[in-house]
PDB file of C-alpha atoms in Angstrom:
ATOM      1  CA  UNK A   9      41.332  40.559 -19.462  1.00 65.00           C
ATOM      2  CA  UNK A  10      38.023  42.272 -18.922  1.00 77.00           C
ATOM      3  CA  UNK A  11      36.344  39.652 -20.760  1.00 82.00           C
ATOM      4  CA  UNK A  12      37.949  36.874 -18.620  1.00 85.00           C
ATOM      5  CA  UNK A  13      36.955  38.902 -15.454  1.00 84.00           C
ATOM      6  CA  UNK A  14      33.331  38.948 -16.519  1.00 89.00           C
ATOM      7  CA  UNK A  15      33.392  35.226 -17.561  1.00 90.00           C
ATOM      8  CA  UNK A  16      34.766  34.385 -13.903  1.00 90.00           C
ATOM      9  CA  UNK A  17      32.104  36.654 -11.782  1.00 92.00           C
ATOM     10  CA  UNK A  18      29.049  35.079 -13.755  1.00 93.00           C
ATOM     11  CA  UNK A  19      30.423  31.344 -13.192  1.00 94.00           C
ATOM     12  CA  UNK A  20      30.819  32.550  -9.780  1.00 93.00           C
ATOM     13  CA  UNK A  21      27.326  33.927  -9.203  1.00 95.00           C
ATOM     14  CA  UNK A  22      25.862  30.833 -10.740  1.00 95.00           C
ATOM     15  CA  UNK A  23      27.804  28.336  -8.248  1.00 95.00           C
ATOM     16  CA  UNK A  24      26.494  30.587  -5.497  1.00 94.00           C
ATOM     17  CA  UNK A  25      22.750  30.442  -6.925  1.00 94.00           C
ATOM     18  CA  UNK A  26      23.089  26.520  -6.902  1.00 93.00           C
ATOM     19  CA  UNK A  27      24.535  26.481  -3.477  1.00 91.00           C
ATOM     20  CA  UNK A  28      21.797  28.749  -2.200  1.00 89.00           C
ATOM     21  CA  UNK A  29      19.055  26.459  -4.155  1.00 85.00           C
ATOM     22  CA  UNK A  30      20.508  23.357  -2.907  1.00 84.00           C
ATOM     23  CA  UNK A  31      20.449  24.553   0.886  1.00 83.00           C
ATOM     24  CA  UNK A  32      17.044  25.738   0.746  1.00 79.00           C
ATOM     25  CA  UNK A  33      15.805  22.599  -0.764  1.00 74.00           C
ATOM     26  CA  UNK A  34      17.697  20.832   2.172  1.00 73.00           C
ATOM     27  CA  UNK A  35      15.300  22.757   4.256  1.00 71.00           C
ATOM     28  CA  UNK A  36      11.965  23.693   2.543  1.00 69.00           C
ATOM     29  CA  UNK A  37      10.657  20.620   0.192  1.00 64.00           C
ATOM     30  CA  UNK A  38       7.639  21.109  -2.066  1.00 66.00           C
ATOM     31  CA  UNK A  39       6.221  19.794  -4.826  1.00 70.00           C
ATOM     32  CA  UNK A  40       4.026  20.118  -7.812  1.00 75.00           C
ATOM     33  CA  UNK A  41       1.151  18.235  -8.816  1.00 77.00           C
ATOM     34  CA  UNK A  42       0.326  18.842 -12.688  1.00 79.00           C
ATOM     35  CA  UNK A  43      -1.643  16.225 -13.466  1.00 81.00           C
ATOM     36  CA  UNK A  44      -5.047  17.036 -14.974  1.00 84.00           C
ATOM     37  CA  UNK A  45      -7.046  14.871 -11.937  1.00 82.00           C
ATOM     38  CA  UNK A  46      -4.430  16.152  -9.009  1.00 79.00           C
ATOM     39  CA  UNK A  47      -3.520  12.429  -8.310  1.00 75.00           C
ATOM     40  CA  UNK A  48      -0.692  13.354  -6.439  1.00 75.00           C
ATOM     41  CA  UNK A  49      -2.638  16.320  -4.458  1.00 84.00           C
ATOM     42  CA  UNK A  50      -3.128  15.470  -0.811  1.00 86.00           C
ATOM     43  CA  UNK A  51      -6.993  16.169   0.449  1.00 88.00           C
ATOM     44  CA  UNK A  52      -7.049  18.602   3.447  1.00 90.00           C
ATOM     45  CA  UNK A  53      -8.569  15.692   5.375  1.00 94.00           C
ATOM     46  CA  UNK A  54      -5.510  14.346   5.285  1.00 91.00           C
ATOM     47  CA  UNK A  55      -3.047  16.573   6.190  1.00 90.00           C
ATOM     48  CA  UNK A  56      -5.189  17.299   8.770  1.00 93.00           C
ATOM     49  CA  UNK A  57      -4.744  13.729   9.979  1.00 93.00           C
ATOM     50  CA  UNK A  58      -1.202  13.727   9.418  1.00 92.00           C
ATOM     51  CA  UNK A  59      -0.479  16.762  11.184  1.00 92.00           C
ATOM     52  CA  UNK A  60      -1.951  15.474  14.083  1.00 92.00           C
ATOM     53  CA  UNK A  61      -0.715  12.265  14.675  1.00 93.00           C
ATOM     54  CA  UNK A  62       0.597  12.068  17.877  1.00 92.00           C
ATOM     55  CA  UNK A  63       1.939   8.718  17.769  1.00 94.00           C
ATOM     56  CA  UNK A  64       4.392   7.267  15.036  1.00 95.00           C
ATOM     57  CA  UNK A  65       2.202   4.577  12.382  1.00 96.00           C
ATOM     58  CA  UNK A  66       4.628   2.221  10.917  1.00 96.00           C
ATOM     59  CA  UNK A  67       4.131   0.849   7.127  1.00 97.00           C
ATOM     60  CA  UNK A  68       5.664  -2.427   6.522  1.00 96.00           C
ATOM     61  CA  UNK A  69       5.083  -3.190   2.965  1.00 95.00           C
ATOM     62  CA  UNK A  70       5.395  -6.292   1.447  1.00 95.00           C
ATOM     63  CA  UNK A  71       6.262  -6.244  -2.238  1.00 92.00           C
ATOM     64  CA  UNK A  72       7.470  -8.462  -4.556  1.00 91.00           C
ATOM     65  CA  UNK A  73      10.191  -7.241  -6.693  1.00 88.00           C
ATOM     66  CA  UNK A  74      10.501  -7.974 -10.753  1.00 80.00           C
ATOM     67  CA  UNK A  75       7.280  -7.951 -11.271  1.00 82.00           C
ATOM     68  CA  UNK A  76       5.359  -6.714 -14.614  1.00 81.00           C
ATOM     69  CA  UNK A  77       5.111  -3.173 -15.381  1.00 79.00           C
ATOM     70  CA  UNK A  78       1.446  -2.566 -14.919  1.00 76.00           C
ATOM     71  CA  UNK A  79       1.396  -4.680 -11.048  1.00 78.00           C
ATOM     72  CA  UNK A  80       4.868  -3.438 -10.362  1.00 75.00           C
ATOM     73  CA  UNK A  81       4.029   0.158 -10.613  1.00 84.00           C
ATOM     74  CA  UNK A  82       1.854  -0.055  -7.748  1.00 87.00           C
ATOM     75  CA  UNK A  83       4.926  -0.371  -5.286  1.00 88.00           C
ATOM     76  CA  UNK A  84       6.551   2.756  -6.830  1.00 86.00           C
ATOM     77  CA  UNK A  85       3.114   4.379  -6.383  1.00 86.00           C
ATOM     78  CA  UNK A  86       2.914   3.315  -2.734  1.00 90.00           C
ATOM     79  CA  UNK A  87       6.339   4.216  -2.199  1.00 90.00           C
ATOM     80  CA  UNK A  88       5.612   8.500  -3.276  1.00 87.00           C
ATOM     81  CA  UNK A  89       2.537   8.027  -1.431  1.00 90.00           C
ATOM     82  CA  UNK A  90       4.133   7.527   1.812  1.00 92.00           C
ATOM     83  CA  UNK A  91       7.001   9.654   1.452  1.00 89.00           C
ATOM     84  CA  UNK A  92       5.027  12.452   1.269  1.00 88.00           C
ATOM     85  CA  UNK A  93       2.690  11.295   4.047  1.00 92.00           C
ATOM     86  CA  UNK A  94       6.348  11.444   5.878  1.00 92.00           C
ATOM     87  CA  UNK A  95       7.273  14.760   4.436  1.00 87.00           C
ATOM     88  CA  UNK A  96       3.570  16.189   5.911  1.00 88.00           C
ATOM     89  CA  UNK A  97       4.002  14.443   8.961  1.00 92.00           C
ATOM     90  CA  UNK A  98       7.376  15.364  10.380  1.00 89.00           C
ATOM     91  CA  UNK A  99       8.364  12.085  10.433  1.00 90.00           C
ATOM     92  CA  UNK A 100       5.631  10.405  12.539  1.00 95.00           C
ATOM     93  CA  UNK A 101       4.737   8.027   9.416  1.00 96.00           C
ATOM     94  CA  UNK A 102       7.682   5.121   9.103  1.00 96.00           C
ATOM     95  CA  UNK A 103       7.960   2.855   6.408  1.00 96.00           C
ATOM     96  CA  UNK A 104       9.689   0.279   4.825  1.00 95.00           C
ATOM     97  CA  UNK A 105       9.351  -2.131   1.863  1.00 94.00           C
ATOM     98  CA  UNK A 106      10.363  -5.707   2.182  1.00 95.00           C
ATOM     99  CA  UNK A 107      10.998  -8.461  -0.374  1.00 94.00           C
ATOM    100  CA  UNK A 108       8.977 -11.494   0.745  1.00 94.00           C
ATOM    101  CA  UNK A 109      11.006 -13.344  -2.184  1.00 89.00           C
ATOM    102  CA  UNK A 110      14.136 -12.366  -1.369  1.00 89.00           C
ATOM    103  CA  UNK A 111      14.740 -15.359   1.387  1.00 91.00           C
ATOM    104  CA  UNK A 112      12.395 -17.641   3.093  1.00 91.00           C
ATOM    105  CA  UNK A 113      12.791 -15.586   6.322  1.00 94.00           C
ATOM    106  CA  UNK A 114      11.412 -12.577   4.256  1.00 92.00           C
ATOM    107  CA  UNK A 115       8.569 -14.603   3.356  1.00 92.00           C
ATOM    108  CA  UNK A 116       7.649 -15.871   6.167  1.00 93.00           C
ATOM    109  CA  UNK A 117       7.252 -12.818   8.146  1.00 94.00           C
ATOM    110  CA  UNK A 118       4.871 -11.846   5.694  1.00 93.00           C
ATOM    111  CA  UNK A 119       2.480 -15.159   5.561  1.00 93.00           C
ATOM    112  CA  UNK A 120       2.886 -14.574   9.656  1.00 94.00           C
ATOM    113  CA  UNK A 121       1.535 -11.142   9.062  1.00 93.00           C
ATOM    114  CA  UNK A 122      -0.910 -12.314   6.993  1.00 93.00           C
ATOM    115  CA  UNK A 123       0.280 -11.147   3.477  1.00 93.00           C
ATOM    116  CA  UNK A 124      -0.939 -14.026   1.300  1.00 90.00           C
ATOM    117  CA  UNK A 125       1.083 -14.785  -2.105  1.00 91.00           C
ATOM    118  CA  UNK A 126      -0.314 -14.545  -5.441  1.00 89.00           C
ATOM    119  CA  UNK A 127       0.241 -15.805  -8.379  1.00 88.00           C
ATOM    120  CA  UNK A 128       0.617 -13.737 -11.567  1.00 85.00           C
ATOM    121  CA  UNK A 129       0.800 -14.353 -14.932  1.00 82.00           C
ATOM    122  CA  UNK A 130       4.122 -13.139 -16.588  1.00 79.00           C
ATOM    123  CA  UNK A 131       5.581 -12.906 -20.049  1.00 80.00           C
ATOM    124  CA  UNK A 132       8.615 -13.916 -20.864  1.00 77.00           C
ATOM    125  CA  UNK A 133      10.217 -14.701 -23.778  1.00 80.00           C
ATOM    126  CA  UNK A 134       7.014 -15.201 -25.758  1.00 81.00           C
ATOM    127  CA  UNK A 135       5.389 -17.244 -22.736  1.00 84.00           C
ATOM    128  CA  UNK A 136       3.593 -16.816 -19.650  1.00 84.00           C
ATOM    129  CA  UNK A 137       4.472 -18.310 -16.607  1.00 83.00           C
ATOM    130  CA  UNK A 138       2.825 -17.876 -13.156  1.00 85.00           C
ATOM    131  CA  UNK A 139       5.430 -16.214 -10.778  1.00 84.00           C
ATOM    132  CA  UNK A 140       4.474 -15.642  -6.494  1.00 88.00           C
ATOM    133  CA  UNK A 141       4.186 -12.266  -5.861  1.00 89.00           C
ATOM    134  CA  UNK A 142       3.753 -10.675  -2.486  1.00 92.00           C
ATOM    135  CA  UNK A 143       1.701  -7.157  -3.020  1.00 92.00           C
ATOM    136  CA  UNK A 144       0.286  -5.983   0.834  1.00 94.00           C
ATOM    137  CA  UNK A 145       0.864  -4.095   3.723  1.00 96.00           C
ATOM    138  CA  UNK A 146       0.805  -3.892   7.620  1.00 97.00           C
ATOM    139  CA  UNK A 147       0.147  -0.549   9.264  1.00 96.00           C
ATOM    140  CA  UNK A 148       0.687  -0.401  12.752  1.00 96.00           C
ATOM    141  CA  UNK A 149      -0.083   2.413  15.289  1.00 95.00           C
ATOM    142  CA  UNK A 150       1.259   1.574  19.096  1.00 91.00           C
ATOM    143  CA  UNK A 151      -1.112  -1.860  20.467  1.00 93.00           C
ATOM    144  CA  UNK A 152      -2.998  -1.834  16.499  1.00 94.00           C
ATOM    145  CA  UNK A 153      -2.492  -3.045  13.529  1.00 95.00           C
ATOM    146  CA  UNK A 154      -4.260  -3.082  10.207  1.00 96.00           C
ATOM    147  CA  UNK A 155      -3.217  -5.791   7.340  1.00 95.00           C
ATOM    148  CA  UNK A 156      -3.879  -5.151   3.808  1.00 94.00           C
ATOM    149  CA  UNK A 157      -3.445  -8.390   2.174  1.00 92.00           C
ATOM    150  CA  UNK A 158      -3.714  -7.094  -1.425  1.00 88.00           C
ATOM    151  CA  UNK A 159      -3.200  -3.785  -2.790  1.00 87.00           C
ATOM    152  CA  UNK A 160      -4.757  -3.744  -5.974  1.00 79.00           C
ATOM    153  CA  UNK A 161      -3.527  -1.727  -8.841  1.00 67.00           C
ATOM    154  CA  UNK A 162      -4.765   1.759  -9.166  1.00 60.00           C
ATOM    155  CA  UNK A 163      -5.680   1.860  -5.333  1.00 56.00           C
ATOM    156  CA  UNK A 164      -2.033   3.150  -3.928  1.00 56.00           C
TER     157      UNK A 164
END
């Protein structure tokens, strides 16, 4: 009985440690850059910048989808990069990623923003074929707006 007793309060006081750690981490978010070169470590400069923005900057990014491994990773890249410049910014940087290939609308908003397709070589199957892929961004900021045609791998 006293066994059962003590098996019951320490389930119980590790649910409430998980509860606890799960509503500060609703409320307090950090993270942890180990990488040898600090890849992931924001410069002061810009959280400076980002903690001052008084107007919201939207980031419409245009990225294919399916792509190879070492061009594909730059979307994922892009992607952390501007959720933390969210996180550090209360919100004032938006973004969103859209699929140019997904439907001809899709891709036509982004040769109207000037987003240019490429085409990449891809292997499949034991042979390459060229595939279109859309890899740029427009970043807007009230009346301006600043296209990035191509984001080269490495760069986000």
């Amino acid at each position: 009985m006293i066994r059962t007793a003590k098996i019951s309060t320490t389930i119980l006081i590790v649910v409430l440690i998980v509860v606890v750690v799960n509503i500060l981490s609703e409320n307090y978010n950090f993270r942890i850059d180990l990488t040898e070169d600090k890849e992931y470590t924001l410069s002061n400069a810009t959280r400076n910048i980002l903690k001052e923005l008084d107007m919201p900057v939207t980031v419409t990014a245009y990225f294919s989808e399916d792509l190879p491994p070492n061009v594909g990773n730059i979307s994922g890249n892009l992607k952390d990069m501007l959720i933390e410049y969210s996180n550090r910014s209360d919100g004032m940087v938006v973004y969103k990623f859209v699929n140019p290939n997904e439907n001809d609308e899709s891709e036509q908003e982004a040769v109207n923003e000037g987003i240019q397709p490429l085409m990449i070589n891809v292997r499949e199957k034991d042979q390459i074929k060229q595939q279109k892929a859309y890899l740029g961004a427009v970043i807007s900021m009230g009346n301006e707006k600043e296209i990035i045609p191509f984001i080269q791998p490495g760069s986000a």
